[in-house]
Amino acid sequence: MTEAPPLLEVTDLVKHYAVRGGVLRRQVGTVHAVDGVSFSVGKGETLGLVGESGCGKSTVARSVLRLVEPSSGSIRLNGQEITGLSKAAMRPHRRAMQIVFQDPFASLNPRMTAGDIVGEPLSVHGLASGEKKQQRVAELFRQVGLRPDQMKNYPHQFSGGQRQRICIARALSLGPRLIVCDEPVSALDVSIQAQVINLLIDLQRQHGFSYLFIAHDLAVVAHISHRVAVMYLGRIVEISDKTELFVNPRHPYTQALLASVPVADPKARRLTPVIEGDVPSPINPPSGCAFHTRCRHVMDRCKVERPTLAEAGGGHQVACWLNEGTGRKG
Ligand code: SF4
């Protein structure tokens, strides 16, 4: 019996942007936003994608959804290649993949009622109209913890958390198989963040869809994800089962990220120093291991040879020369 393909399979995804300058707008450089990223998301699974601002995680999200065109690489949804598909051929796949953005206010049309916003995809895809559409929208409102009588209200009449619930209801309206959550709780108060995360977990249990969950907050990622991928300067440097990654981080960048999570006890001593300095420019990324300019374990080899993701045992993969010989090679 052949094994079913993962819901989403991304292989060697690259997204470069040209930097133009001068009177003739000639290309003077290249932004290496995403530089050879590979991962998969199983059915009903949540893959967390973490990293500092500017590491390329949002570009990965937009490339997966074909909101930006990848420079190269493969994206397969349910085993079918979707890179290079025309707008018309992408249409059924658009129904299967939805996104929830970071800023719920900016992603909602202030001139439309909440009910019209949630019902719009149903009209655009010709799935429901009239009374049937109203009933479906009311049901979606209930599913995300809003009242159907709030359908007539406008976005400014809702709180931040309620606005994100509207965005989630809109994403649910087409019955997606994959929801890309791009920093969905970063703009919310901490007390509201947990409610929205718990809602996303409950909805996944009910509907069985998958999440690609992008965040810079490790605590949030730890709560919702089954597996976690850590990105640095356009590349995945570590990917593993969530518990294994948090208990046994192997890449110095992951270790530093975990060490930078605030602890409540001021007397507690950190075993790993907090990471220092900024992420280097993706226009001119460092040679060899891109992390070598900030790594406390840097060796001569790291400055010239780029490590690739290699198996460290049990599906835990790490791109670091320190990992060499600790597991099977990937
Ligand atoms: Fe540090 Fe070298 Fe590992 Fe890169 S390859 S993370 S520079 S030890």
mmCIF file of N, CA, C and O in Angstrom, residues 69-151:
data_model
loop_
_atom_site.group_PDB
_atom_site.id
_atom_site.type_symbol
_atom_site.label_atom_id
_atom_site.label_comp_id
_atom_site.label_asym_id
_atom_site.label_seq_id
_atom_site.Cartn_x
_atom_site.Cartn_y
_atom_site.Cartn_z
ATOM 1 N N GLU A 69 4.955 35.019 -6.135
ATOM 2 C CA GLU A 69 5.414 33.941 -7.022
ATOM 3 C C GLU A 69 6.798 33.477 -6.583
ATOM 4 O O GLU A 69 7.726 34.297 -6.526
ATOM 5 N N PRO A 70 6.994 32.211 -6.240
ATOM 6 C CA PRO A 70 8.340 31.760 -5.853
ATOM 7 C C PRO A 70 9.316 31.897 -7.026
ATOM 8 O O PRO A 70 8.906 31.794 -8.188
ATOM 9 N N SER A 71 10.590 32.135 -6.730
ATOM 10 C CA SER A 71 11.613 32.181 -7.783
ATOM 11 C C SER A 71 11.881 30.780 -8.313
ATOM 12 O O SER A 71 12.103 30.589 -9.508
ATOM 13 N N SER A 72 11.876 29.787 -7.429
ATOM 14 C CA SER A 72 12.013 28.393 -7.848
ATOM 15 C C SER A 72 11.580 27.493 -6.693
ATOM 16 O O SER A 72 11.307 27.971 -5.588
ATOM 17 N N GLY A 73 11.531 26.201 -6.972
ATOM 18 C CA GLY A 73 11.130 25.249 -5.941
ATOM 19 C C GLY A 73 9.774 24.650 -6.244
ATOM 20 O O GLY A 73 9.119 25.016 -7.225
ATOM 21 N N SER A 74 9.383 23.721 -5.387
ATOM 22 C CA SER A 74 8.146 22.972 -5.615
ATOM 23 C C SER A 74 7.218 23.124 -4.414
ATOM 24 O O SER A 74 7.666 23.081 -3.266
ATOM 25 N N ILE A 75 5.930 23.329 -4.695
ATOM 26 C CA ILE A 75 4.904 23.345 -3.638
ATOM 27 C C ILE A 75 3.818 22.366 -4.073
ATOM 28 O O ILE A 75 3.201 22.554 -5.134
ATOM 29 N N ARG A 76 3.625 21.332 -3.289
ATOM 30 C CA ARG A 76 2.612 20.328 -3.631
ATOM 31 C C ARG A 76 1.530 20.350 -2.565
ATOM 32 O O ARG A 76 1.837 20.282 -1.366
ATOM 33 N N LEU A 77 0.277 20.448 -3.035
ATOM 34 C CA LEU A 77 -0.866 20.400 -2.124
ATOM 35 C C LEU A 77 -1.607 19.105 -2.409
ATOM 36 O O LEU A 77 -2.033 18.881 -3.561
ATOM 37 N N ASN A 78 -1.744 18.247 -1.402
ATOM 38 C CA ASN A 78 -2.363 16.939 -1.602
ATOM 39 C C ASN A 78 -1.730 16.175 -2.748
ATOM 40 O O ASN A 78 -2.412 15.513 -3.545
ATOM 41 N N GLY A 79 -0.415 16.316 -2.893
ATOM 42 C CA GLY A 79 0.308 15.585 -3.925
ATOM 43 C C GLY A 79 0.344 16.261 -5.280
ATOM 44 O O GLY A 79 1.019 15.798 -6.195
ATOM 45 N N GLN A 80 -0.390 17.387 -5.436
ATOM 46 C CA GLN A 80 -0.429 18.050 -6.747
ATOM 47 C C GLN A 80 0.423 19.327 -6.750
ATOM 48 O O GLN A 80 0.280 20.173 -5.853
ATOM 49 N N GLU A 81 1.273 19.420 -7.754
ATOM 50 C CA GLU A 81 2.143 20.596 -7.883
ATOM 51 C C GLU A 81 1.297 21.835 -8.182
ATOM 52 O O GLU A 81 0.485 21.827 -9.109
ATOM 53 N N ILE A 82 1.490 22.902 -7.382
ATOM 54 C CA ILE A 82 0.678 24.106 -7.636
ATOM 55 C C ILE A 82 1.514 25.293 -8.099
ATOM 56 O O ILE A 82 0.957 26.331 -8.440
ATOM 57 N N THR A 83 2.845 25.173 -8.110
ATOM 58 C CA THR A 83 3.636 26.281 -8.652
ATOM 59 C C THR A 83 3.406 26.301 -10.162
ATOM 60 O O THR A 83 3.290 25.265 -10.798
ATOM 61 N N GLY A 84 3.314 27.483 -10.699
ATOM 62 C CA GLY A 84 3.157 27.620 -12.149
ATOM 63 C C GLY A 84 1.722 27.462 -12.629
ATOM 64 O O GLY A 84 1.457 27.628 -13.814
ATOM 65 N N LEU A 85 0.767 27.152 -11.720
ATOM 66 C CA LEU A 85 -0.622 27.032 -12.175
ATOM 67 C C LEU A 85 -1.192 28.403 -12.511
ATOM 68 O O LEU A 85 -0.862 29.409 -11.866
ATOM 69 N N SER A 86 -2.058 28.458 -13.524
ATOM 70 C CA SER A 86 -2.720 29.719 -13.901
ATOM 71 C C SER A 86 -3.711 30.104 -12.796
ATOM 72 O O SER A 86 -4.041 29.279 -11.925
ATOM 73 N N LYS A 87 -4.227 31.345 -12.881
ATOM 74 C CA LYS A 87 -5.211 31.806 -11.892
ATOM 75 C C LYS A 87 -6.426 30.883 -11.860
ATOM 76 O O LYS A 87 -6.919 30.522 -10.789
ATOM 77 N N ALA A 88 -6.900 30.503 -13.041
ATOM 78 C CA ALA A 88 -8.095 29.649 -13.122
ATOM 79 C C ALA A 88 -7.800 28.269 -12.522
ATOM 80 O O ALA A 88 -8.616 27.728 -11.769
ATOM 81 N N ALA A 89 -6.619 27.722 -12.829
ATOM 82 C CA ALA A 89 -6.279 26.390 -12.316
ATOM 83 C C ALA A 89 -6.042 26.428 -10.809
ATOM 84 O O ALA A 89 -6.198 25.417 -10.123
ATOM 85 N N MET A 90 -5.666 27.594 -10.280
ATOM 86 C CA MET A 90 -5.418 27.737 -8.831
ATOM 87 C C MET A 90 -6.719 27.847 -8.032
ATOM 88 O O MET A 90 -6.732 27.632 -6.823
ATOM 89 N N ARG A 91 -7.816 28.175 -8.706
ATOM 90 C CA ARG A 91 -9.067 28.495 -8.011
ATOM 91 C C ARG A 91 -9.507 27.421 -7.005
ATOM 92 O O ARG A 91 -9.762 27.739 -5.836
ATOM 93 N N PRO A 92 -9.582 26.149 -7.394
ATOM 94 C CA PRO A 92 -9.985 25.148 -6.378
ATOM 95 C C PRO A 92 -8.982 25.036 -5.233
ATOM 96 O O PRO A 92 -9.366 24.765 -4.086
ATOM 97 N N HIS A 93 -7.703 25.268 -5.534
ATOM 98 C CA HIS A 93 -6.694 25.193 -4.469
ATOM 99 C C HIS A 93 -6.817 26.383 -3.529
ATOM 100 O O HIS A 93 -6.490 26.280 -2.347
ATOM 101 N N ARG A 94 -7.269 27.524 -4.053
ATOM 102 C CA ARG A 94 -7.460 28.700 -3.188
ATOM 103 C C ARG A 94 -8.518 28.422 -2.126
ATOM 104 O O ARG A 94 -8.427 28.910 -1.013
ATOM 105 N N ARG A 95 -9.526 27.652 -2.497
ATOM 106 C CA ARG A 95 -10.547 27.286 -1.505
ATOM 107 C C ARG A 95 -9.946 26.433 -0.409
ATOM 108 O O ARG A 95 -10.349 26.518 0.752
ATOM 109 N N ALA A 96 -8.976 25.603 -0.772
ATOM 110 C CA ALA A 96 -8.398 24.662 0.198
ATOM 111 C C ALA A 96 -7.377 25.319 1.111
ATOM 112 O O ALA A 96 -7.024 24.763 2.147
ATOM 113 N N MET A 97 -6.876 26.498 0.705
ATOM 114 C CA MET A 97 -5.829 27.163 1.511
ATOM 115 C C MET A 97 -6.283 28.581 1.856
ATOM 116 O O MET A 97 -6.574 29.368 0.955
ATOM 117 N N GLN A 98 -6.346 28.888 3.112
ATOM 118 C CA GLN A 98 -6.757 30.219 3.557
ATOM 119 C C GLN A 98 -5.699 30.808 4.476
ATOM 120 O O GLN A 98 -4.844 30.084 4.983
ATOM 121 N N ILE A 99 -5.789 32.116 4.706
ATOM 122 C CA ILE A 99 -4.794 32.770 5.564
ATOM 123 C C ILE A 99 -5.476 33.649 6.604
ATOM 124 O O ILE A 99 -6.538 34.227 6.346
ATOM 125 N N VAL A 100 -4.885 33.702 7.780
ATOM 126 C CA VAL A 100 -5.295 34.648 8.827
ATOM 127 C C VAL A 100 -4.086 35.546 9.074
ATOM 128 O O VAL A 100 -3.005 35.061 9.418
ATOM 129 N N PHE A 101 -4.274 36.854 8.855
ATOM 130 C CA PHE A 101 -3.159 37.790 8.956
ATOM 131 C C PHE A 101 -2.965 38.283 10.391
ATOM 132 O O PHE A 101 -3.811 38.113 11.256
ATOM 133 N N GLN A 102 -1.824 38.985 10.570
ATOM 134 C CA GLN A 102 -1.463 39.497 11.891
ATOM 135 C C GLN A 102 -2.421 40.584 12.385
ATOM 136 O O GLN A 102 -2.858 40.556 13.514
ATOM 137 N N ASP A 103 -2.705 41.545 11.507
ATOM 138 C CA ASP A 103 -3.465 42.720 11.943
ATOM 139 C C ASP A 103 -4.916 42.590 11.487
ATOM 140 O O ASP A 103 -5.233 42.847 10.327
ATOM 141 N N PRO A 104 -5.819 42.171 12.393
ATOM 142 C CA PRO A 104 -7.191 41.939 11.960
ATOM 143 C C PRO A 104 -7.875 43.204 11.455
ATOM 144 O O PRO A 104 -8.741 43.134 10.590
ATOM 145 N N PHE A 105 -7.485 44.370 11.984
ATOM 146 C CA PHE A 105 -8.162 45.602 11.566
ATOM 147 C C PHE A 105 -7.811 45.924 10.125
ATOM 148 O O PHE A 105 -8.668 46.290 9.316
ATOM 149 N N ALA A 106 -6.513 45.783 9.788
ATOM 150 C CA ALA A 106 -6.066 46.120 8.434
ATOM 151 C C ALA A 106 -6.603 45.132 7.398
ATOM 152 O O ALA A 106 -6.718 45.465 6.227
ATOM 153 N N SER A 107 -6.922 43.903 7.822
ATOM 154 C CA SER A 107 -7.350 42.909 6.841
ATOM 155 C C SER A 107 -8.877 42.825 6.707
ATOM 156 O O SER A 107 -9.390 41.963 6.008
ATOM 157 N N LEU A 108 -9.593 43.747 7.389
ATOM 158 C CA LEU A 108 -11.056 43.774 7.262
ATOM 159 C C LEU A 108 -11.483 45.081 6.599
ATOM 160 O O LEU A 108 -11.025 46.161 7.002
ATOM 161 N N ASN A 109 -12.360 45.009 5.614
ATOM 162 C CA ASN A 109 -12.853 46.213 4.931
ATOM 163 C C ASN A 109 -13.769 46.989 5.877
ATOM 164 O O ASN A 109 -14.824 46.490 6.272
ATOM 165 N N PRO A 110 -13.369 48.239 6.253
ATOM 166 C CA PRO A 110 -14.162 48.970 7.255
ATOM 167 C C PRO A 110 -15.560 49.361 6.755
ATOM 168 O O PRO A 110 -16.429 49.701 7.556
ATOM 169 N N ARG A 111 -15.782 49.283 5.442
ATOM 170 C CA ARG A 111 -17.091 49.679 4.899
ATOM 171 C C ARG A 111 -18.061 48.508 4.784
ATOM 172 O O ARG A 111 -19.200 48.674 4.377
ATOM 173 N N MET A 112 -17.587 47.323 5.078
ATOM 174 C CA MET A 112 -18.474 46.145 5.001
ATOM 175 C C MET A 112 -18.867 45.693 6.400
ATOM 176 O O MET A 112 -18.078 45.811 7.341
ATOM 177 N N THR A 113 -20.082 45.160 6.534
ATOM 178 C CA THR A 113 -20.468 44.594 7.829
ATOM 179 C C THR A 113 -19.699 43.285 8.036
ATOM 180 O O THR A 113 -19.232 42.661 7.070
ATOM 181 N N ALA A 114 -19.618 42.873 9.298
ATOM 182 C CA ALA A 114 -18.890 41.632 9.608
ATOM 183 C C ALA A 114 -19.524 40.446 8.876
ATOM 184 O O ALA A 114 -18.827 39.565 8.372
ATOM 185 N N GLY A 115 -20.869 40.449 8.780
ATOM 186 C CA GLY A 115 -21.563 39.354 8.092
ATOM 187 C C GLY A 115 -21.197 39.308 6.613
ATOM 188 O O GLY A 115 -20.978 38.230 6.046
ATOM 189 N N ASP A 116 -21.132 40.492 5.976
ATOM 190 C CA ASP A 116 -20.777 40.538 4.545
ATOM 191 C C ASP A 116 -19.331 40.091 4.332
ATOM 192 O O ASP A 116 -19.007 39.442 3.339
ATOM 193 N N ILE A 117 -18.438 40.461 5.279
ATOM 194 C CA ILE A 117 -17.024 40.059 5.161
ATOM 195 C C ILE A 117 -16.899 38.537 5.195
ATOM 196 O O ILE A 117 -16.225 37.933 4.366
ATOM 197 N N VAL A 118 -17.576 37.932 6.152
ATOM 198 C CA VAL A 118 -17.476 36.467 6.304
ATOM 199 C C VAL A 118 -18.170 35.754 5.132
ATOM 200 O O VAL A 118 -17.716 34.698 4.665
ATOM 201 N N GLY A 119 -19.252 36.369 4.622
ATOM 202 C CA GLY A 119 -20.003 35.717 3.534
ATOM 203 C C GLY A 119 -19.421 35.965 2.155
ATOM 204 O O GLY A 119 -19.765 35.249 1.206
ATOM 205 N N GLU A 120 -18.525 36.945 2.015
ATOM 206 C CA GLU A 120 -18.011 37.305 0.690
ATOM 207 C C GLU A 120 -17.375 36.120 -0.060
ATOM 208 O O GLU A 120 -17.666 35.892 -1.242
ATOM 209 N N PRO A 121 -16.495 35.316 0.604
ATOM 210 C CA PRO A 121 -15.901 34.189 -0.146
ATOM 211 C C PRO A 121 -16.953 33.213 -0.670
ATOM 212 O O PRO A 121 -16.774 32.620 -1.731
ATOM 213 N N LEU A 122 -18.069 33.061 0.065
ATOM 214 C CA LEU A 122 -19.123 32.148 -0.395
ATOM 215 C C LEU A 122 -19.733 32.658 -1.695
ATOM 216 O O LEU A 122 -20.042 31.876 -2.608
ATOM 217 N N SER A 123 -19.898 33.986 -1.796
ATOM 218 C CA SER A 123 -20.440 34.579 -3.026
ATOM 219 C C SER A 123 -19.425 34.477 -4.154
ATOM 220 O O SER A 123 -19.764 34.073 -5.271
ATOM 221 N N VAL A 124 -18.164 34.829 -3.862
ATOM 222 C CA VAL A 124 -17.123 34.841 -4.901
ATOM 223 C C VAL A 124 -16.970 33.445 -5.519
ATOM 224 O O VAL A 124 -16.805 33.302 -6.725
ATOM 225 N N HIS A 125 -17.058 32.407 -4.687
ATOM 226 C CA HIS A 125 -16.891 31.039 -5.204
ATOM 227 C C HIS A 125 -18.223 30.394 -5.583
ATOM 228 O O HIS A 125 -18.270 29.204 -5.920
ATOM 229 N N GLY A 126 -19.320 31.195 -5.525
ATOM 230 C CA GLY A 126 -20.624 30.691 -5.956
ATOM 231 C C GLY A 126 -21.136 29.532 -5.115
ATOM 232 O O GLY A 126 -21.828 28.640 -5.621
ATOM 233 N N LEU A 127 -20.831 29.546 -3.808
ATOM 234 C CA LEU A 127 -21.212 28.410 -2.960
ATOM 235 C C LEU A 127 -22.549 28.609 -2.253
ATOM 236 O O LEU A 127 -23.210 27.636 -1.895
ATOM 237 N N ALA A 128 -22.928 29.859 -2.019
ATOM 238 C CA ALA A 128 -24.200 30.105 -1.329
ATOM 239 C C ALA A 128 -24.632 31.544 -1.590
ATOM 240 O O ALA A 128 -23.801 32.419 -1.823
ATOM 241 N N SER A 129 -25.936 31.762 -1.544
ATOM 242 C CA SER A 129 -26.466 33.128 -1.674
ATOM 243 C C SER A 129 -27.756 33.220 -0.867
ATOM 244 O O SER A 129 -28.278 32.193 -0.388
ATOM 245 N N GLY A 130 -28.258 34.454 -0.727
ATOM 246 C CA GLY A 130 -29.537 34.678 -0.053
ATOM 247 C C GLY A 130 -29.575 34.109 1.360
ATOM 248 O O GLY A 130 -28.605 34.190 2.122
ATOM 249 N N GLU A 131 -30.709 33.483 1.677
ATOM 250 C CA GLU A 131 -30.948 32.982 3.028
ATOM 251 C C GLU A 131 -29.948 31.895 3.422
ATOM 252 O O GLU A 131 -29.474 31.826 4.557
ATOM 253 N N LYS A 132 -29.582 31.047 2.430
ATOM 254 C CA LYS A 132 -28.638 29.950 2.704
ATOM 255 C C LYS A 132 -27.290 30.525 3.144
ATOM 256 O O LYS A 132 -26.642 30.021 4.072
ATOM 257 N N LYS A 133 -26.892 31.598 2.485
ATOM 258 C CA LYS A 133 -25.609 32.222 2.842
ATOM 259 C C LYS A 133 -25.690 32.819 4.252
ATOM 260 O O LYS A 133 -24.764 32.655 5.055
ATOM 261 N N GLN A 134 -26.822 33.485 4.561
ATOM 262 C CA GLN A 134 -26.976 34.090 5.882
ATOM 263 C C GLN A 134 -26.902 33.025 6.979
ATOM 264 O O GLN A 134 -26.292 33.230 8.026
ATOM 265 N N GLN A 135 -27.531 31.883 6.707
ATOM 266 C CA GLN A 135 -27.519 30.797 7.705
ATOM 267 C C GLN A 135 -26.098 30.253 7.907
ATOM 268 O O GLN A 135 -25.675 29.983 9.022
ATOM 269 N N ARG A 136 -25.382 30.141 6.793
ATOM 270 C CA ARG A 136 -23.995 29.628 6.874
ATOM 271 C C ARG A 136 -23.115 30.621 7.645
ATOM 272 O O ARG A 136 -22.303 30.215 8.486
ATOM 273 N N VAL A 137 -23.310 31.916 7.371
ATOM 274 C CA VAL A 137 -22.504 32.933 8.056
ATOM 275 C C VAL A 137 -22.829 32.930 9.554
ATOM 276 O O VAL A 137 -21.930 33.007 10.406
ATOM 277 N N ALA A 138 -24.123 32.799 9.877
ATOM 278 C CA ALA A 138 -24.522 32.755 11.301
ATOM 279 C C ALA A 138 -23.862 31.567 11.995
ATOM 280 O O ALA A 138 -23.371 31.670 13.130
ATOM 281 N N GLU A 139 -23.821 30.434 11.296
ATOM 282 C CA GLU A 139 -23.192 29.232 11.864
ATOM 283 C C GLU A 139 -21.693 29.472 12.089
ATOM 284 O O GLU A 139 -21.127 29.087 13.124
ATOM 285 N N LEU A 140 -21.043 30.139 11.113
ATOM 286 C CA LEU A 140 -19.605 30.442 11.247
ATOM 287 C C LEU A 140 -19.367 31.378 12.431
ATOM 288 O O LEU A 140 -18.391 31.237 13.171
ATOM 289 N N PHE A 141 -20.272 32.360 12.620
ATOM 290 C CA PHE A 141 -20.147 33.276 13.767
ATOM 291 C C PHE A 141 -20.190 32.482 15.071
ATOM 292 O O PHE A 141 -19.400 32.717 15.978
ATOM 293 N N ARG A 142 -21.128 31.529 15.136
ATOM 294 C CA ARG A 142 -21.237 30.726 16.368
ATOM 295 C C ARG A 142 -19.960 29.910 16.596
ATOM 296 O O ARG A 142 -19.459 29.819 17.705
ATOM 297 N N GLN A 143 -19.437 29.347 15.505
ATOM 298 C CA GLN A 143 -18.242 28.485 15.631
ATOM 299 C C GLN A 143 -17.048 29.237 16.197
ATOM 300 O O GLN A 143 -16.204 28.652 16.865
ATOM 301 N N VAL A 144 -16.962 30.546 15.900
ATOM 302 C CA VAL A 144 -15.789 31.297 16.381
ATOM 303 C C VAL A 144 -16.113 32.093 17.648
ATOM 304 O O VAL A 144 -15.323 32.937 18.076
ATOM 305 N N GLY A 145 -17.270 31.840 18.246
ATOM 306 C CA GLY A 145 -17.594 32.479 19.519
ATOM 307 C C GLY A 145 -18.177 33.867 19.396
ATOM 308 O O GLY A 145 -18.133 34.653 20.351
ATOM 309 N N LEU A 146 -18.754 34.191 18.228
ATOM 310 C CA LEU A 146 -19.466 35.463 18.064
ATOM 311 C C LEU A 146 -20.964 35.172 17.973
ATOM 312 O O LEU A 146 -21.368 34.054 17.661
ATOM 313 N N ARG A 147 -21.784 36.215 18.226
ATOM 314 C CA ARG A 147 -23.238 36.027 18.150
ATOM 315 C C ARG A 147 -23.735 36.378 16.748
ATOM 316 O O ARG A 147 -23.259 37.361 16.156
ATOM 317 N N PRO A 148 -24.690 35.625 16.205
ATOM 318 C CA PRO A 148 -25.211 35.949 14.879
ATOM 319 C C PRO A 148 -25.756 37.375 14.767
ATOM 320 O O PRO A 148 -25.686 37.982 13.703
ATOM 321 N N ASP A 149 -26.274 37.934 15.889
ATOM 322 C CA ASP A 149 -26.808 39.306 15.796
ATOM 323 C C ASP A 149 -25.682 40.341 15.596
ATOM 324 O O ASP A 149 -25.946 41.499 15.297
ATOM 325 N N GLN A 150 -24.421 39.912 15.725
ATOM 326 C CA GLN A 150 -23.293 40.830 15.488
ATOM 327 C C GLN A 150 -22.922 40.900 13.999
ATOM 328 O O GLN A 150 -22.039 41.658 13.628
ATOM 329 N N MET A 151 -23.624 40.130 13.165
ATOM 330 C CA MET A 151 -23.314 40.121 11.730
ATOM 331 C C MET A 151 -23.519 41.496 11.093
ATOM 332 O O MET A 151 -22.878 41.829 10.108
#
